[in-house]
Amino acid sequence: MVQSIIFDMDGTLFQTDKILELSLDDAFEKLRVMNQWSGATPIEKYREIMGVPLPKVWEALLPDHSMEIKEQTDAYFLERLIENIKDGKGALYPNVIEIFEYLTERDCSIYIASNGLTDYLAAIVDHYHLDDWVTETFSIQQIDTLDKGDLVRTIIEKYKINNGAVVGDRLSDINAAKDNGLLAVGCNFDFAQEEELAQADFVINDLIELKTVLFR
């Protein structure tokens, strides 16, 4: 029986798309005011790379801008994300709380491993009281490599996990599971890509399906 489950946050537990466009628009509007951007907000390009650490996001969206501008944009984007979370404009995916309660009843330990930044993750955890079920939330900021596999390894080593699964929507989550000898469960949600999910051990369309996938 699987004893520990490590969840991704964006696109897995939290419906990031509900605040993504709002926050990205805010960030690029600020760039327009500063005469650092013209044209539409590159929301589609961001959707293509959704799930990578934020420094890599700005490398992709603002390749010709200075590091100073990238850092300013990063900080403002994070600020807007957090405010939108606190304002209740985001949402968890269906059945997050139900599956957390189910897993807790089965004495499973729950963790979160995310490419999101610490303050951003804390805002989600606090707003939805996820600490009632989650043992600890880990951010990519906590490691130097910005590699999801290394982040998952940090959790495994800290909590001495030897039987577990990683649940996420992107290839980085699937690879993180396989690199660490854990079960890889792919979530066919908003940002998922078919060719990436094909590499998972199991694919689910709703988190409630973890009941059958993890406890056969």
PDB file of C-alpha atoms in Angstrom:
ATOM      1  CA  MET A   1       0.000   0.000   0.000  1.00  0.00           C
ATOM      2  CA  VAL A   2       1.219   3.485  -0.841  1.00  0.00           C
ATOM      3  CA  GLN A   3       2.099   5.253   2.412  1.00  0.00           C
ATOM      4  CA  SER A   4       3.196   8.711   1.227  1.00  0.00           C
ATOM      5  CA  ILE A   5       1.799  10.886  -1.549  1.00  0.00           C
ATOM      6  CA  ILE A   6       3.619  13.938  -2.894  1.00  0.00           C
ATOM      7  CA  PHE A   7       1.370  16.334  -4.790  1.00  0.00           C
ATOM      8  CA  ASP A   8       2.267  19.040  -7.244  1.00  0.00           C
ATOM      9  CA  MET A   9       0.404  22.316  -6.621  1.00  0.00           C
ATOM     10  CA  ASP A  10      -0.237  24.275  -9.832  1.00  0.00           C
ATOM     11  CA  GLY A  11      -2.514  22.445 -12.231  1.00  0.00           C
ATOM     12  CA  THR A  12      -2.873  19.545  -9.792  1.00  0.00           C
ATOM     13  CA  LEU A  13      -4.331  20.819  -6.525  1.00  0.00           C
ATOM     14  CA  PHE A  14      -4.825  24.491  -7.377  1.00  0.00           C
ATOM     15  CA  GLN A  15      -6.628  25.777 -10.477  1.00  0.00           C
ATOM     16  CA  THR A  16      -3.913  28.248 -11.349  1.00  0.00           C
ATOM     17  CA  ASP A  17      -5.602  29.248 -14.587  1.00  0.00           C
ATOM     18  CA  LYS A  18      -8.268  31.124 -12.609  1.00  0.00           C
ATOM     19  CA  ILE A  19      -5.713  33.700 -11.428  1.00  0.00           C
ATOM     20  CA  LEU A  20      -2.954  33.194 -13.985  1.00  0.00           C
ATOM     21  CA  GLU A  21      -4.264  35.421 -16.733  1.00  0.00           C
ATOM     22  CA  LEU A  22      -5.315  38.131 -14.268  1.00  0.00           C
ATOM     23  CA  SER A  23      -1.906  38.225 -12.622  1.00  0.00           C
ATOM     24  CA  LEU A  24       0.098  37.951 -15.836  1.00  0.00           C
ATOM     25  CA  ASP A  25      -1.977  40.734 -17.366  1.00  0.00           C
ATOM     26  CA  ASP A  26      -1.220  42.899 -14.338  1.00  0.00           C
ATOM     27  CA  ALA A  27       2.498  42.233 -14.714  1.00  0.00           C
ATOM     28  CA  PHE A  28       2.578  43.011 -18.420  1.00  0.00           C
ATOM     29  CA  GLU A  29       0.421  46.102 -17.986  1.00  0.00           C
ATOM     30  CA  LYS A  30       3.080  47.389 -15.618  1.00  0.00           C
ATOM     31  CA  LEU A  31       5.692  46.656 -18.293  1.00  0.00           C
ATOM     32  CA  ARG A  32       3.616  48.595 -20.815  1.00  0.00           C
ATOM     33  CA  VAL A  33       3.417  51.580 -18.478  1.00  0.00           C
ATOM     34  CA  MET A  34       7.208  51.395 -18.145  1.00  0.00           C
ATOM     35  CA  ASN A  35       7.510  51.276 -21.979  1.00  0.00           C
ATOM     36  CA  GLN A  36       9.081  47.833 -21.642  1.00  0.00           C
ATOM     37  CA  TRP A  37       6.389  45.943 -23.567  1.00  0.00           C
ATOM     38  CA  SER A  38       3.951  46.483 -26.406  1.00  0.00           C
ATOM     39  CA  GLY A  39       1.240  44.200 -27.666  1.00  0.00           C
ATOM     40  CA  ALA A  40      -0.818  41.507 -25.981  1.00  0.00           C
ATOM     41  CA  THR A  41       0.098  39.590 -22.856  1.00  0.00           C
ATOM     42  CA  PRO A  42       1.778  36.300 -23.928  1.00  0.00           C
ATOM     43  CA  ILE A  43      -0.636  34.115 -21.988  1.00  0.00           C
ATOM     44  CA  GLU A  44      -0.563  31.248 -24.501  1.00  0.00           C
ATOM     45  CA  LYS A  45       3.216  31.074 -24.448  1.00  0.00           C
ATOM     46  CA  TYR A  46       3.080  30.931 -20.666  1.00  0.00           C
ATOM     47  CA  ARG A  47       0.544  28.103 -20.780  1.00  0.00           C
ATOM     48  CA  GLU A  48       2.994  26.111 -22.917  1.00  0.00           C
ATOM     49  CA  ILE A  49       5.687  26.324 -20.246  1.00  0.00           C
ATOM     50  CA  MET A  50       3.417  26.279 -17.215  1.00  0.00           C
ATOM     51  CA  GLY A  51       5.029  24.396 -14.361  1.00  0.00           C
ATOM     52  CA  VAL A  52       8.641  25.497 -14.847  1.00  0.00           C
ATOM     53  CA  PRO A  53      10.301  27.615 -12.121  1.00  0.00           C
ATOM     54  CA  LEU A  54       9.553  31.337 -12.429  1.00  0.00           C
ATOM     55  CA  PRO A  55      13.125  32.376 -13.343  1.00  0.00           C
ATOM     56  CA  LYS A  56      12.804  30.181 -16.433  1.00  0.00           C
ATOM     57  CA  VAL A  57       9.404  31.717 -17.184  1.00  0.00           C
ATOM     58  CA  TRP A  58      10.886  35.188 -17.529  1.00  0.00           C
ATOM     59  CA  GLU A  59      13.780  33.857 -19.601  1.00  0.00           C
ATOM     60  CA  ALA A  60      11.168  32.565 -22.035  1.00  0.00           C
ATOM     61  CA  LEU A  61       8.724  35.492 -21.952  1.00  0.00           C
ATOM     62  CA  LEU A  62      11.239  38.323 -21.665  1.00  0.00           C
ATOM     63  CA  PRO A  63      14.355  36.992 -23.419  1.00  0.00           C
ATOM     64  CA  ASP A  64      15.581  40.419 -24.524  1.00  0.00           C
ATOM     65  CA  HIS A  65      14.975  42.266 -21.265  1.00  0.00           C
ATOM     66  CA  SER A  66      17.549  43.023 -18.599  1.00  0.00           C
ATOM     67  CA  MET A  67      17.868  40.941 -15.453  1.00  0.00           C
ATOM     68  CA  GLU A  68      16.655  43.950 -13.476  1.00  0.00           C
ATOM     69  CA  ILE A  69      13.405  44.123 -15.463  1.00  0.00           C
ATOM     70  CA  LYS A  70      12.918  40.355 -15.171  1.00  0.00           C
ATOM     71  CA  GLU A  71      13.377  40.520 -11.401  1.00  0.00           C
ATOM     72  CA  GLN A  72      10.984  43.467 -11.072  1.00  0.00           C
ATOM     73  CA  THR A  73       8.377  41.675 -13.168  1.00  0.00           C
ATOM     74  CA  ASP A  74       8.844  38.481 -11.193  1.00  0.00           C
ATOM     75  CA  ALA A  75       8.298  40.276  -7.894  1.00  0.00           C
ATOM     76  CA  TYR A  76       5.207  42.127  -9.101  1.00  0.00           C
ATOM     77  CA  PHE A  77       3.706  38.988 -10.678  1.00  0.00           C
ATOM     78  CA  LEU A  78       4.149  37.119  -7.401  1.00  0.00           C
ATOM     79  CA  GLU A  79       2.544  40.005  -5.523  1.00  0.00           C
ATOM     80  CA  ARG A  80      -0.479  39.946  -7.812  1.00  0.00           C
ATOM     81  CA  LEU A  81      -0.810  36.154  -7.605  1.00  0.00           C
ATOM     82  CA  ILE A  82      -0.861  36.277  -3.815  1.00  0.00           C
ATOM     83  CA  GLU A  83      -3.398  39.103  -3.716  1.00  0.00           C
ATOM     84  CA  ASN A  84      -5.690  37.260  -6.121  1.00  0.00           C
ATOM     85  CA  ILE A  85      -5.455  34.116  -3.964  1.00  0.00           C
ATOM     86  CA  LYS A  86      -6.296  36.068  -0.820  1.00  0.00           C
ATOM     87  CA  ASP A  87      -9.215  37.688  -2.649  1.00  0.00           C
ATOM     88  CA  GLY A  88     -10.630  34.223  -3.353  1.00  0.00           C
ATOM     89  CA  LYS A  89     -10.267  34.447  -7.125  1.00  0.00           C
ATOM     90  CA  GLY A  90      -8.580  31.055  -7.377  1.00  0.00           C
ATOM     91  CA  ALA A  91      -9.951  27.603  -6.585  1.00  0.00           C
ATOM     92  CA  LEU A  92      -8.863  24.103  -5.697  1.00  0.00           C
ATOM     93  CA  TYR A  93      -9.630  21.339  -8.162  1.00  0.00           C
ATOM     94  CA  PRO A  94     -12.714  19.235  -7.427  1.00  0.00           C
ATOM     95  CA  ASN A  95     -12.332  16.654  -4.648  1.00  0.00           C
ATOM     96  CA  VAL A  96      -9.017  17.937  -3.222  1.00  0.00           C
ATOM     97  CA  ILE A  97     -10.352  18.019   0.333  1.00  0.00           C
ATOM     98  CA  GLU A  98     -12.248  14.759  -0.135  1.00  0.00           C
ATOM     99  CA  ILE A  99      -9.146  12.874  -1.275  1.00  0.00           C
ATOM    100  CA  PHE A 100      -7.015  14.464   1.453  1.00  0.00           C
ATOM    101  CA  GLU A 101      -9.502  13.285   4.075  1.00  0.00           C
ATOM    102  CA  TYR A 102      -9.598   9.826   2.523  1.00  0.00           C
ATOM    103  CA  LEU A 103      -5.796   9.536   2.456  1.00  0.00           C
ATOM    104  CA  THR A 104      -5.507  10.765   6.032  1.00  0.00           C
ATOM    105  CA  GLU A 105      -8.044   8.185   7.181  1.00  0.00           C
ATOM    106  CA  ARG A 106      -5.833   5.527   5.584  1.00  0.00           C
ATOM    107  CA  ASP A 107      -2.808   6.849   7.512  1.00  0.00           C
ATOM    108  CA  CYS A 108      -1.109   8.188   4.399  1.00  0.00           C
ATOM    109  CA  SER A 109       1.292  11.106   4.721  1.00  0.00           C
ATOM    110  CA  ILE A 110       0.627  13.992   2.332  1.00  0.00           C
ATOM    111  CA  TYR A 111       3.259  16.412   1.027  1.00  0.00           C
ATOM    112  CA  ILE A 112       3.366  19.142  -1.590  1.00  0.00           C
ATOM    113  CA  ALA A 113       6.356  19.641  -3.911  1.00  0.00           C
ATOM    114  CA  SER A 114       6.021  22.618  -6.209  1.00  0.00           C
ATOM    115  CA  ASN A 115       7.977  24.780  -8.613  1.00  0.00           C
ATOM    116  CA  GLY A 116       6.066  27.682  -7.090  1.00  0.00           C
ATOM    117  CA  LEU A 117       7.740  30.131  -4.741  1.00  0.00           C
ATOM    118  CA  THR A 118       7.459  29.829  -0.971  1.00  0.00           C
ATOM    119  CA  ASP A 119       5.234  32.880  -0.356  1.00  0.00           C
ATOM    120  CA  TYR A 120       2.898  31.918  -3.186  1.00  0.00           C
ATOM    121  CA  LEU A 121       2.498  28.367  -1.890  1.00  0.00           C
ATOM    122  CA  ALA A 122       1.973  29.625   1.650  1.00  0.00           C
ATOM    123  CA  ALA A 123      -0.860  31.867   0.430  1.00  0.00           C
ATOM    124  CA  ILE A 124      -2.680  28.887  -1.107  1.00  0.00           C
ATOM    125  CA  VAL A 125      -2.066  26.616   1.877  1.00  0.00           C
ATOM    126  CA  ASP A 126      -3.255  29.298   4.302  1.00  0.00           C
ATOM    127  CA  HIS A 127      -6.327  30.336   2.289  1.00  0.00           C
ATOM    128  CA  TYR A 128      -7.594  26.762   1.916  1.00  0.00           C
ATOM    129  CA  HIS A 129      -6.284  25.471   5.284  1.00  0.00           C
ATOM    130  CA  LEU A 130      -4.377  22.669   3.569  1.00  0.00           C
ATOM    131  CA  ASP A 131      -2.119  22.287   6.598  1.00  0.00           C
ATOM    132  CA  ASP A 132      -4.995  20.391   8.195  1.00  0.00           C
ATOM    133  CA  TRP A 133      -3.899  17.438   6.026  1.00  0.00           C
ATOM    134  CA  VAL A 134      -0.501  18.277   4.492  1.00  0.00           C
ATOM    135  CA  THR A 135       2.563  17.345   6.545  1.00  0.00           C
ATOM    136  CA  GLU A 136       4.818  19.895   4.807  1.00  0.00           C
ATOM    137  CA  THR A 137       4.920  21.998   1.640  1.00  0.00           C
ATOM    138  CA  PHE A 138       8.196  22.200  -0.266  1.00  0.00           C
ATOM    139  CA  SER A 139       9.130  24.926  -2.761  1.00  0.00           C
ATOM    140  CA  ILE A 140      11.707  24.770  -5.537  1.00  0.00           C
ATOM    141  CA  GLN A 141      13.260  27.778  -3.775  1.00  0.00           C
ATOM    142  CA  GLN A 142      14.555  25.397  -1.139  1.00  0.00           C
ATOM    143  CA  ILE A 143      17.080  23.757  -3.476  1.00  0.00           C
ATOM    144  CA  ASP A 144      19.812  25.161  -5.699  1.00  0.00           C
ATOM    145  CA  THR A 145      19.253  23.013  -8.781  1.00  0.00           C
ATOM    146  CA  LEU A 146      15.646  24.047  -9.578  1.00  0.00           C
ATOM    147  CA  ASP A 147      15.076  20.369 -10.407  1.00  0.00           C
ATOM    148  CA  LYS A 148      11.788  18.786  -9.289  1.00  0.00           C
ATOM    149  CA  GLY A 149      13.450  15.413  -8.880  1.00  0.00           C
ATOM    150  CA  ASP A 150      15.912  16.872  -6.395  1.00  0.00           C
ATOM    151  CA  LEU A 151      13.051  18.525  -4.515  1.00  0.00           C
ATOM    152  CA  VAL A 152      11.200  15.226  -4.223  1.00  0.00           C
ATOM    153  CA  ARG A 153      14.423  13.570  -3.088  1.00  0.00           C
ATOM    154  CA  THR A 154      14.649  16.142  -0.298  1.00  0.00           C
ATOM    155  CA  ILE A 155      11.221  15.073   0.950  1.00  0.00           C
ATOM    156  CA  ILE A 156      12.096  11.382   0.684  1.00  0.00           C
ATOM    157  CA  GLU A 157      15.283  11.836   2.693  1.00  0.00           C
ATOM    158  CA  LYS A 158      13.727  14.060   5.351  1.00  0.00           C
ATOM    159  CA  TYR A 159      10.752  11.781   5.979  1.00  0.00           C
ATOM    160  CA  LYS A 160      12.440   8.466   5.126  1.00  0.00           C
ATOM    161  CA  ILE A 161       9.867   7.591   2.465  1.00  0.00           C
ATOM    162  CA  ASN A 162      10.280   4.201   0.801  1.00  0.00           C
ATOM    163  CA  ASN A 163       6.797   3.586  -0.567  1.00  0.00           C
ATOM    164  CA  GLY A 164       5.059   6.480  -2.233  1.00  0.00           C
ATOM    165  CA  ALA A 165       3.699   8.258  -5.271  1.00  0.00           C
ATOM    166  CA  VAL A 166       4.051  11.625  -6.973  1.00  0.00           C
ATOM    167  CA  VAL A 167       0.829  13.117  -8.322  1.00  0.00           C
ATOM    168  CA  GLY A 168       1.171  15.899 -10.882  1.00  0.00           C
ATOM    169  CA  ASP A 169       0.188  17.199 -14.291  1.00  0.00           C
ATOM    170  CA  ARG A 170       3.520  17.756 -16.033  1.00  0.00           C
ATOM    171  CA  LEU A 171       6.562  15.772 -17.142  1.00  0.00           C
ATOM    172  CA  SER A 172       8.667  17.257 -14.349  1.00  0.00           C
ATOM    173  CA  ASP A 173       6.373  15.543 -11.834  1.00  0.00           C
ATOM    174  CA  ILE A 174       6.445  12.225 -13.696  1.00  0.00           C
ATOM    175  CA  ASN A 175      10.234  12.324 -13.993  1.00  0.00           C
ATOM    176  CA  ALA A 176      10.569  13.292 -10.339  1.00  0.00           C
ATOM    177  CA  ALA A 177       8.650  10.160  -9.391  1.00  0.00           C
ATOM    178  CA  LYS A 178      10.590   7.834 -11.664  1.00  0.00           C
ATOM    179  CA  ASP A 179      13.971   9.329 -10.730  1.00  0.00           C
ATOM    180  CA  ASN A 180      13.209   8.520  -7.106  1.00  0.00           C
ATOM    181  CA  GLY A 181      11.617   5.110  -7.504  1.00  0.00           C
ATOM    182  CA  LEU A 182       8.084   6.280  -6.755  1.00  0.00           C
ATOM    183  CA  LEU A 183       4.796   5.680  -8.558  1.00  0.00           C
ATOM    184  CA  ALA A 184       4.019   8.394 -11.136  1.00  0.00           C
ATOM    185  CA  VAL A 185       0.374   9.482 -11.360  1.00  0.00           C
ATOM    186  CA  GLY A 186      -0.397  11.965 -14.126  1.00  0.00           C
ATOM    187  CA  CYS A 187      -3.329  14.373 -13.830  1.00  0.00           C
ATOM    188  CA  ASN A 188      -5.130  15.038 -17.088  1.00  0.00           C
ATOM    189  CA  PHE A 189      -6.081  18.567 -16.069  1.00  0.00           C
ATOM    190  CA  ASP A 190      -5.816  22.045 -17.620  1.00  0.00           C
ATOM    191  CA  PHE A 191      -2.084  22.252 -18.360  1.00  0.00           C
ATOM    192  CA  ALA A 192      -1.428  18.569 -19.019  1.00  0.00           C
ATOM    193  CA  GLN A 193       0.010  17.403 -22.335  1.00  0.00           C
ATOM    194  CA  GLU A 194      -0.838  14.000 -23.786  1.00  0.00           C
ATOM    195  CA  GLU A 195       2.726  13.084 -24.748  1.00  0.00           C
ATOM    196  CA  GLU A 196       3.896  13.821 -21.206  1.00  0.00           C
ATOM    197  CA  LEU A 197       1.080  11.921 -19.488  1.00  0.00           C
ATOM    198  CA  ALA A 198       1.915   8.889 -21.648  1.00  0.00           C
ATOM    199  CA  GLN A 199       5.025   8.426 -19.499  1.00  0.00           C
ATOM    200  CA  ALA A 200       3.114   8.164 -16.211  1.00  0.00           C
ATOM    201  CA  ASP A 201       2.294   4.849 -14.527  1.00  0.00           C
ATOM    202  CA  PHE A 202      -1.350   5.894 -14.223  1.00  0.00           C
ATOM    203  CA  VAL A 203      -3.402   8.802 -15.557  1.00  0.00           C
ATOM    204  CA  ILE A 204      -6.425  10.228 -13.752  1.00  0.00           C
ATOM    205  CA  ASN A 205      -9.088  12.727 -14.812  1.00  0.00           C
ATOM    206  CA  ASP A 206     -10.230  13.535 -11.271  1.00  0.00           C
ATOM    207  CA  LEU A 207      -8.343  13.376  -7.976  1.00  0.00           C
ATOM    208  CA  ILE A 208     -11.004  11.118  -6.488  1.00  0.00           C
ATOM    209  CA  GLU A 209      -9.705   8.381  -8.825  1.00  0.00           C
ATOM    210  CA  LEU A 210      -6.647   8.099  -6.565  1.00  0.00           C
ATOM    211  CA  LYS A 211      -8.792   5.859  -4.362  1.00  0.00           C
ATOM    212  CA  THR A 212      -8.687   3.125  -6.978  1.00  0.00           C
ATOM    213  CA  VAL A 213      -5.272   3.892  -8.461  1.00  0.00           C
ATOM    214  CA  LEU A 214      -3.354   3.860  -5.174  1.00  0.00           C
ATOM    215  CA  PHE A 215      -5.341   1.243  -3.288  1.00  0.00           C
ATOM    216  CA  ARG A 216      -6.088  -1.581  -5.662  1.00  0.00           C
TER     217      ARG A 216
END
